[in-house]
Amino acid sequence: MTYVCIWRCVMVPPGPRIPSLAQTAWFMRDPMSALETWHRRYGPIFTVRFFGFPPEVYVATAELAEQVFRTDAGGGRAGAARRDFLEPLVGRHSVLTLDGDDWAGHRKTLTPPLRARQVAGYHDEIAAIAAEKIAGWPLGEPFTLRDRMQEITLEIILRLVFGIRDAARLDRLRALLPELIEAGGSMTVAMLPARLREPAGRVPFLPYARFLRLRATVDAILYDEIARRRREPEGTDVLSRLLEAGLGDEEARDELITLLIAGHETTATGLAWAFERLLRLPHMLRRLPDDEVYLDAVIKEVLRVRPVVYEAPRLIDAPLRLGGYEIPAGWYAGPFIPLVHHDAAAFPSPEEFRPERFLDGQQSRAWMPFGGGRRFCVGAQLALLEMRVIIREVLHRLELVAPDPVPEARRLANVTLAPARLTRVIARAHSPARTP
Ligand code: HEM
């Protein structure tokens, strides 16, 4: 059969035909089930239509993902793709929401202090923060590990990235920042179309208005800290370096919130998954924490089977040929990372938790928990170091067990795919024979 296109023939990837409101509702309730169902039905490239947003093309293979990441060199805008969801929280001057030359300038400033060699200098402080927090964990009763991990990773960002030492200020931010992230990352705020934000902000009882009040309170503290640091320059933390590099107040504020948003809940969720998996695989747990090489492989495998960030979209600004289709300008395209990580062609027996895949030092190009292209996660080295150090500190100090042996499902928790029960554990002191 021959098709003749008289005017212009554009084949876009197939996708669900239910109304966009129903697609959005399904995704918000259970993103894994929605996207896995559509993947099974439509194949490795499919279109989802979220209410109030441009259509989004998801891809499920490393090859297609790489083609999307290649658009970072021109034609794909990661900043614009994130702006719709993140700008209320991180602002207009964030490396997350910028594109083009402005993005390149900010990225150039942020990259050096977050390189592997630089973050290695934080090793002992990370271990000390972890030890201090672990000492306060309850013994003999169940608790949610993700919340405890978040306290550790928040403290790391506050002290090592923000460089805040003032105890009262630290206390206020410790209380306010998780609330701000919760409010700003909730679906009702993040998925609120831009044109509805202004009116929603004027109705005091709506979640968006509450979020704006919280943001104003946090901003006042941050601007105050920025002003203080300009008067009394100090420290080797990331904020000091941003100010030295000449960032203005609003730019510095936006990048601080960016590093916090991008850097603390993600790492805490990665750690929660590490324990959720390991507590169900006692033979692997026994090899840890002293086998460093194995620990590295375990962390990589955790981030493969349970990637924390589920997508890395780009706003396409020129038509893109992808997988035999043409993606129109103005649409989003990006990998759905859990599907790429479960592509059997890249990872044989993908459901199996097998750290050995990473032991030979080979890195599969299909492993993309930190995204790819030029927008690859700038904090990846800090995140991996935190995971190594914190897992080691926990295992040296306590014995953890899962009160319920059934694996935890995945659910959306703000910007991450988290364990449904946030990793329920019971901690006990090591038996005397094992205590170092
Ligand atoms: C396990 C922890 C983490 C995971 C899974 C993770 C994952 C990601 C992913 C998937 C992206 C998008 C990449 C793309 O679009 O191709 C990203 C970007 C980013 N991440 Fe991370 N991240 C983690 C930790 C961190 C940390 C600790 C920081 C900073 C302290 C950080 C800062 C950022 C920033 C600033 C970006 C935007 C980069 C840009 O657009 O140029 N992340 N991250």
Coordinates of C-alpha atoms and ligand atoms in Angstrom, one line a residue:
M1 CA 0.0 0.0 0.0
T2 CA 1.3 3.4 -0.8
Y3 CA 0.6 6.6 1.1
V4 CA 0.9 9.9 -0.7
C5 CA 1.1 13.0 1.4
I6 CA -0.4 15.8 -0.6
W7 CA 0.5 18.5 2.0
R8 CA 2.8 17.3 4.7
C9 CA 2.8 13.8 6.3
V10 CA 4.0 13.6 9.9
M11 CA 4.0 10.3 11.7
V12 CA 4.1 10.8 15.4
P13 CA 4.7 7.9 17.8
P14 CA 1.4 6.1 18.9
G15 CA 0.0 6.5 22.4
P16 CA -3.1 6.1 24.5
R17 CA -6.3 7.5 23.1
I18 CA -8.1 8.2 26.3
P19 CA -8.6 11.9 27.1
S20 CA -5.5 13.8 28.3
L21 CA -7.1 14.4 31.7
A22 CA -7.5 10.6 32.1
Q23 CA -3.9 10.0 31.0
T24 CA -2.7 12.6 33.5
A25 CA -4.8 11.1 36.3
W26 CA -3.5 7.6 35.7
F27 CA 0.1 8.8 35.6
M28 CA -0.3 10.8 38.8
R29 CA -1.8 7.9 40.7
D30 CA 0.6 5.2 39.5
P31 CA 3.3 6.4 37.0
M32 CA 5.0 2.9 36.7
S33 CA 1.8 1.0 35.9
A34 CA 0.7 3.7 33.4
L35 CA 4.0 3.9 31.5
E36 CA 4.7 0.1 31.6
T37 CA 1.2 -0.5 30.2
W38 CA 1.7 2.0 27.4
H39 CA 5.1 0.6 26.7
R40 CA 3.7 -2.9 26.4
R41 CA 0.9 -1.6 24.2
Y42 CA 2.8 0.8 21.9
G43 CA 6.5 -0.3 22.0
P44 CA 9.7 1.5 22.7
I45 CA 8.6 4.9 21.6
F46 CA 5.1 6.3 22.5
T47 CA 3.3 9.6 23.1
V48 CA 1.6 10.6 26.3
R49 CA -0.6 13.7 26.5
F50 CA -0.6 15.4 29.9
F51 CA -3.3 17.9 30.5
G52 CA -2.1 21.5 30.0
F53 CA 1.3 20.5 28.7
P54 CA 2.8 19.7 25.2
P55 CA 2.6 16.0 24.2
E56 CA 5.6 14.0 25.6
V57 CA 7.3 11.2 23.7
Y58 CA 8.8 8.6 26.0
V59 CA 11.6 6.3 24.7
A60 CA 12.6 3.0 26.3
T61 CA 15.9 2.0 24.7
A62 CA 19.4 3.3 25.2
E63 CA 19.8 4.0 21.5
L64 CA 16.7 6.2 21.3
A65 CA 17.7 7.9 24.6
E66 CA 21.1 8.7 23.2
Q67 CA 19.5 10.3 20.2
V68 CA 17.4 12.5 22.5
F69 CA 20.5 13.4 24.6
R70 CA 22.4 14.4 21.4
T71 CA 19.8 17.2 20.9
D72 CA 21.6 19.0 23.8
A73 CA 24.1 20.1 21.2
G74 CA 21.2 22.0 19.5
G75 CA 17.5 21.6 19.1
G76 CA 16.7 20.1 22.5
R77 CA 16.1 22.3 25.6
A78 CA 16.2 20.5 28.9
G79 CA 15.8 23.8 30.8
A80 CA 12.6 24.6 29.0
A81 CA 11.3 21.1 29.6
R82 CA 11.8 21.5 33.3
R83 CA 10.8 25.1 33.6
D84 CA 7.1 24.3 33.5
F85 CA 7.3 22.1 36.6
L86 CA 10.3 23.6 38.5
E87 CA 10.4 27.3 37.9
P88 CA 8.1 28.2 40.9
L89 CA 10.6 26.4 43.2
V90 CA 14.0 27.0 41.7
G91 CA 13.5 30.3 39.8
R92 CA 14.6 31.6 36.4
H93 CA 18.4 31.6 37.1
S94 CA 18.8 27.9 37.9
V95 CA 21.1 25.5 36.0
L96 CA 18.0 23.2 35.9
T97 CA 15.8 25.7 34.1
L98 CA 18.3 27.7 31.9
D99 CA 19.3 26.8 28.4
G100 CA 21.9 28.1 25.9
D101 CA 24.7 30.5 26.9
D102 CA 23.1 31.3 30.3
W103 CA 23.0 27.6 31.2
A104 CA 26.6 27.1 30.0
G105 CA 27.8 30.0 32.2
H106 CA 26.1 28.6 35.3
R107 CA 27.1 25.1 34.6
K108 CA 30.8 26.2 34.2
T109 CA 30.6 27.8 37.7
L110 CA 28.9 24.8 39.4
T111 CA 31.0 22.0 37.9
P112 CA 34.4 22.5 39.4
P113 CA 33.4 22.3 43.1
L114 CA 31.3 19.2 42.4
R115 CA 34.1 17.2 40.5
A116 CA 35.1 13.9 42.0
R117 CA 38.5 15.2 43.3
Q118 CA 36.8 18.2 45.0
V119 CA 34.0 16.3 46.6
A120 CA 36.4 13.7 47.9
G121 CA 37.5 16.4 50.4
Y122 CA 34.1 16.2 52.0
H123 CA 34.5 12.5 52.8
D124 CA 35.2 12.9 56.6
E125 CA 32.5 15.5 57.1
I126 CA 29.9 13.3 55.4
A127 CA 30.9 10.4 57.6
A128 CA 30.7 12.6 60.7
I129 CA 27.3 14.0 59.8
A130 CA 26.0 10.4 59.1
A131 CA 27.5 9.1 62.4
E132 CA 25.9 11.9 64.4
K133 CA 22.4 11.3 62.9
I134 CA 22.6 7.5 63.1
A135 CA 23.3 7.7 66.8
G136 CA 19.8 9.2 67.2
W137 CA 17.9 6.4 65.3
P138 CA 15.4 4.4 67.4
L139 CA 16.4 0.8 68.3
G140 CA 14.0 -2.1 68.2
E141 CA 11.0 -0.4 66.6
P142 CA 10.1 0.2 63.0
F143 CA 10.8 3.5 61.3
T144 CA 11.0 4.9 57.8
L145 CA 14.6 5.0 56.6
R146 CA 14.0 7.4 53.7
D147 CA 13.1 10.2 56.2
R148 CA 16.2 9.5 58.3
M149 CA 18.4 9.5 55.1
Q150 CA 16.8 12.8 54.1
E151 CA 17.9 14.3 57.4
I152 CA 21.5 13.3 56.6
T153 CA 21.5 14.4 53.0
L154 CA 19.8 17.7 53.9
E155 CA 22.5 18.4 56.6
I156 CA 25.2 17.6 54.0
I157 CA 23.7 20.2 51.6
L158 CA 23.2 22.8 54.3
R159 CA 26.7 22.5 55.7
L160 CA 28.9 21.6 52.7
V161 CA 27.0 23.2 49.8
F162 CA 25.3 26.2 51.5
G163 CA 28.2 26.4 54.1
I164 CA 25.7 27.5 56.8
R165 CA 27.2 27.3 60.4
D166 CA 24.9 29.5 62.4
A167 CA 22.9 27.1 64.6
A168 CA 19.6 29.1 64.7
R169 CA 19.6 29.5 60.9
L170 CA 20.4 25.8 60.4
D171 CA 17.5 24.9 62.7
R172 CA 15.0 27.1 60.8
L173 CA 16.1 25.7 57.4
R174 CA 16.1 22.1 58.7
A175 CA 12.4 22.6 59.5
L176 CA 11.3 24.7 56.5
L177 CA 13.1 23.2 53.6
P178 CA 11.5 19.8 53.7
E179 CA 8.1 21.5 53.9
L180 CA 9.0 23.8 50.9
I181 CA 10.1 20.8 48.8
E182 CA 7.0 18.8 49.8
A183 CA 4.7 21.8 48.8
G184 CA 6.6 22.7 45.6
G185 CA 7.0 19.1 44.5
S186 CA 3.4 18.1 45.1
M187 CA 1.5 17.3 41.9
T188 CA -1.0 20.0 42.6
V189 CA 1.7 22.6 42.5
A190 CA 4.2 21.1 40.0
M191 CA 1.5 20.2 37.4
L192 CA -0.4 23.5 37.8
P193 CA -0.3 25.1 34.3
A194 CA 1.7 28.4 34.3
R195 CA -1.3 30.5 33.3
L196 CA -3.2 29.4 36.4
R197 CA -0.4 30.1 38.9
E198 CA -1.1 33.8 39.3
P199 CA -4.9 33.4 40.1
A200 CA -4.1 30.3 42.3
G201 CA -1.6 32.3 44.3
R202 CA -4.3 34.7 45.3
V203 CA -6.6 32.1 47.0
P204 CA -5.0 31.8 50.4
F205 CA -6.2 28.2 51.2
L206 CA -5.1 26.7 47.9
P207 CA -1.8 24.6 48.0
Y208 CA -0.1 27.0 45.6
A209 CA -0.7 30.0 47.9
R210 CA 0.7 28.0 50.9
F211 CA 3.7 27.1 48.8
L212 CA 4.3 30.8 47.9
R213 CA 4.2 31.8 51.6
L214 CA 6.7 29.1 52.5
R215 CA 9.0 30.1 49.6
A216 CA 9.0 33.8 50.8
T217 CA 10.0 32.7 54.3
V218 CA 12.9 30.5 53.0
D219 CA 14.0 33.2 50.6
A220 CA 14.3 35.8 53.3
I221 CA 16.7 33.5 55.2
L222 CA 18.7 32.7 52.1
Y223 CA 19.1 36.3 51.0
D224 CA 20.1 37.2 54.5
E225 CA 22.8 34.5 54.5
I226 CA 24.0 35.6 51.0
A227 CA 24.3 39.2 52.2
R228 CA 26.3 38.0 55.3
R229 CA 28.7 36.0 53.2
R230 CA 29.3 38.9 50.9
R231 CA 30.3 41.0 53.9
E232 CA 32.4 38.2 55.5
P233 CA 33.7 35.9 52.7
E234 CA 34.7 32.5 54.1
G235 CA 34.9 28.8 53.5
T236 CA 35.3 26.3 50.7
D237 CA 31.7 25.5 50.4
V238 CA 29.8 25.7 47.1
L239 CA 28.0 29.0 47.9
S240 CA 31.4 30.7 48.6
R241 CA 32.6 29.6 45.2
L242 CA 29.4 30.8 43.5
L243 CA 29.8 34.3 45.1
E244 CA 33.5 34.4 44.2
A245 CA 32.5 33.6 40.6
G246 CA 30.3 36.7 40.5
L247 CA 26.8 35.4 40.7
G248 CA 24.2 38.0 41.7
D249 CA 21.9 37.5 44.7
E250 CA 18.9 36.1 42.8
E251 CA 21.2 33.8 40.8
A252 CA 22.9 32.6 44.0
R253 CA 19.5 32.0 45.7
D254 CA 18.2 30.1 42.7
E255 CA 21.3 27.8 42.5
L256 CA 21.2 27.1 46.2
I257 CA 17.6 26.0 46.0
T258 CA 18.5 24.0 42.8
L259 CA 21.3 22.1 44.5
L260 CA 19.0 21.4 47.4
I261 CA 16.1 20.3 45.2
A262 CA 18.2 18.3 42.8
G263 CA 20.6 16.9 45.4
H264 CA 19.1 15.9 48.7
E265 CA 15.8 14.0 48.2
T266 CA 17.3 12.2 45.2
T267 CA 20.3 10.9 47.2
A268 CA 18.1 10.0 50.2
T269 CA 15.8 8.0 48.0
G270 CA 18.7 6.2 46.3
L271 CA 19.9 5.3 49.8
A272 CA 16.4 4.2 50.8
W273 CA 16.3 1.9 47.8
A274 CA 19.8 0.5 48.5
F275 CA 18.6 -0.7 51.9
E276 CA 15.2 -1.8 50.6
R277 CA 17.0 -4.1 48.2
L278 CA 19.9 -5.2 50.4
L279 CA 17.8 -6.1 53.4
R280 CA 16.1 -8.7 51.2
L281 CA 19.4 -10.1 49.9
P282 CA 21.3 -11.0 53.1
H283 CA 24.1 -12.8 51.3
M284 CA 25.0 -9.5 49.6
L285 CA 24.7 -7.6 52.8
R286 CA 27.3 -9.9 54.4
R287 CA 29.9 -8.9 51.7
L288 CA 29.4 -5.2 52.6
P289 CA 30.6 -2.7 53.8
D290 CA 34.3 -3.5 53.6
D291 CA 34.5 -4.8 50.0
E292 CA 34.8 -1.3 48.4
V293 CA 34.6 -2.5 44.8
Y294 CA 31.6 -4.6 45.5
L295 CA 29.9 -1.7 47.3
D296 CA 30.4 0.5 44.2
A297 CA 28.8 -2.2 42.1
V298 CA 25.9 -2.6 44.5
I299 CA 25.2 1.1 44.3
K300 CA 25.3 1.1 40.5
E301 CA 22.9 -1.9 40.5
V302 CA 20.5 -0.2 43.0
L303 CA 20.4 2.8 40.7
R304 CA 19.8 0.6 37.7
V305 CA 16.9 -1.5 39.1
R306 CA 15.4 1.3 41.1
P307 CA 16.3 4.6 39.3
V308 CA 15.3 7.5 41.5
V309 CA 14.6 10.1 38.7
Y310 CA 12.3 8.5 36.2
E311 CA 12.8 10.8 33.2
A312 CA 15.1 13.2 31.5
P313 CA 13.0 15.2 29.0
R314 CA 14.0 17.8 26.4
L315 CA 11.8 20.3 24.8
I316 CA 12.3 19.8 21.1
D317 CA 12.6 23.1 19.2
A318 CA 13.1 21.7 15.7
P319 CA 11.4 18.6 14.2
L320 CA 13.3 15.5 15.3
R321 CA 13.5 12.1 13.5
L322 CA 13.3 9.5 16.2
G323 CA 12.7 5.7 15.9
G324 CA 11.1 6.1 12.4
Y325 CA 8.8 8.9 13.5
E326 CA 9.0 12.7 13.4
I327 CA 8.6 14.5 16.7
P328 CA 7.2 18.0 16.0
A329 CA 8.9 21.1 17.4
G330 CA 7.3 22.1 20.7
W331 CA 6.9 18.6 22.0
Y332 CA 8.8 17.0 24.8
A333 CA 11.0 13.9 24.3
G334 CA 12.9 11.9 26.8
P335 CA 13.9 8.5 28.1
F336 CA 11.7 6.8 30.8
I337 CA 14.7 5.7 32.7
P338 CA 13.2 2.6 34.5
L339 CA 12.2 1.2 31.1
V340 CA 15.7 1.8 29.6
H341 CA 17.2 0.1 32.6
H342 CA 14.9 -2.9 32.1
D343 CA 15.8 -3.4 28.4
A344 CA 16.9 -7.0 28.3
A345 CA 19.1 -6.2 25.3
A346 CA 21.3 -4.0 27.5
F347 CA 20.9 -5.8 30.8
P348 CA 20.2 -9.5 30.5
S349 CA 17.6 -10.8 33.1
P350 CA 16.9 -7.2 34.0
E351 CA 14.6 -8.1 36.9
E352 CA 17.5 -9.8 38.7
F353 CA 19.6 -7.8 41.2
R354 CA 23.1 -8.6 40.1
P355 CA 25.9 -6.2 41.1
E356 CA 28.3 -8.5 39.2
R357 CA 27.2 -6.7 36.0
F358 CA 29.2 -3.7 37.1
L359 CA 32.2 -5.6 38.5
D360 CA 34.3 -5.7 35.3
G361 CA 34.5 -1.9 35.3
Q362 CA 32.5 -1.7 32.0
Q363 CA 29.9 0.9 32.0
S364 CA 26.9 0.2 29.8
R365 CA 25.7 3.3 27.9
A366 CA 22.2 2.1 28.9
W367 CA 22.9 2.9 32.6
M368 CA 21.5 6.4 32.9
P369 CA 20.3 7.1 36.5
F370 CA 22.0 10.5 36.2
G371 CA 20.6 11.3 32.7
G372 CA 23.0 12.0 29.8
G373 CA 24.3 14.4 27.2
R374 CA 25.5 17.8 28.2
R375 CA 22.9 18.0 31.0
F376 CA 24.2 14.9 32.8
C377 CA 23.7 15.4 36.6
V378 CA 26.3 17.8 37.8
G379 CA 26.1 16.3 41.4
A380 CA 26.6 12.6 40.4
Q381 CA 30.0 12.4 42.0
L382 CA 28.8 13.9 45.3
A383 CA 25.7 11.6 45.2
L384 CA 27.9 8.5 44.7
L385 CA 30.3 9.5 47.4
E386 CA 27.4 10.2 49.9
M387 CA 25.9 6.8 49.1
R388 CA 29.2 5.0 49.7
V389 CA 30.0 6.7 52.9
I390 CA 26.5 6.6 54.4
I391 CA 25.9 2.9 53.6
R392 CA 29.3 2.1 55.2
E393 CA 28.5 4.2 58.3
V394 CA 25.1 2.6 58.8
L395 CA 26.4 -1.0 58.4
H396 CA 29.3 -0.4 60.7
R397 CA 27.1 0.9 63.4
L398 CA 23.8 -1.0 63.2
E399 CA 22.1 -4.1 62.1
L400 CA 19.0 -3.4 60.0
V401 CA 16.1 -5.7 59.2
A402 CA 13.0 -5.3 57.2
P403 CA 9.9 -5.9 59.4
D404 CA 8.0 -7.0 56.2
P405 CA 9.9 -9.2 53.8
V406 CA 7.6 -8.3 50.9
P407 CA 9.5 -5.9 48.5
E408 CA 8.3 -2.4 48.5
A409 CA 6.5 -1.1 45.4
R410 CA 7.5 2.1 43.6
R411 CA 5.5 5.3 44.1
L412 CA 6.0 9.0 43.2
A413 CA 7.3 11.0 46.2
N414 CA 7.7 14.6 45.1
V415 CA 10.3 14.5 42.3
T416 CA 11.5 10.9 42.9
L417 CA 10.3 7.3 42.5
A418 CA 10.5 6.1 46.1
P419 CA 9.8 2.9 47.9
A420 CA 6.0 2.8 48.7
R421 CA 6.6 2.5 52.5
L422 CA 9.8 4.7 52.3
T423 CA 11.8 1.7 53.4
R424 CA 10.5 0.4 56.7
V425 CA 13.3 -0.9 58.9
I426 CA 14.0 -2.0 62.4
A427 CA 17.5 -1.2 63.8
R428 CA 19.4 -3.2 66.4
A429 CA 22.9 -2.8 67.9
H430 CA 25.4 -5.3 66.4
S431 CA 25.9 -8.4 68.5
P432 CA 29.1 -8.0 70.6
A433 CA 30.9 -10.5 68.4
R434 CA 30.5 -8.1 65.4
T435 CA 31.1 -4.8 67.1
P436 CA 34.5 -3.4 65.9
Ligands
HEM1 C1 21.3 9.6 43.6 C2 21.2 10.9 43.4 C3 20.9 11.7 42.2 C4 20.3 11.3 41.0 C5 19.6 9.9 40.8 C6 20.3 12.4 40.1 C7 19.7 12.4 38.9 C8 19.7 13.4 38.0 C9 19.1 13.4 36.6 C10 18.5 12.2 36.0 C11 19.3 14.6 36.1 C12 18.8 15.0 34.7 C13 19.9 14.8 33.7 C14 19.5 15.0 32.3 O1 18.5 15.7 32.0 O2 20.0 14.4 31.4 C15 20.0 15.4 37.1 C16 20.4 16.7 36.9 C17 20.9 17.5 37.8 N1 21.3 17.1 39.1 FE1 21.2 15.3 39.9 N2 20.9 13.4 40.7 C18 21.3 13.1 42.0 C19 22.0 13.8 42.9 C20 22.4 15.1 42.7 C21 23.2 15.9 43.6 C22 23.8 15.4 44.9 C23 23.2 17.2 43.1 C24 23.9 18.4 43.6 C25 24.4 18.6 44.8 C26 22.5 17.2 41.8 C27 22.4 18.3 41.0 C28 21.8 18.2 39.7 C29 21.7 19.4 38.9 C30 22.1 20.8 39.2 C31 21.2 18.9 37.7 C32 20.9 19.8 36.4 C33 22.1 19.7 35.5 C34 22.0 20.5 34.2 O3 20.8 20.6 33.7 O4 23.0 20.9 33.7 N3 22.0 15.9 41.6 N4 20.3 14.7 38.2

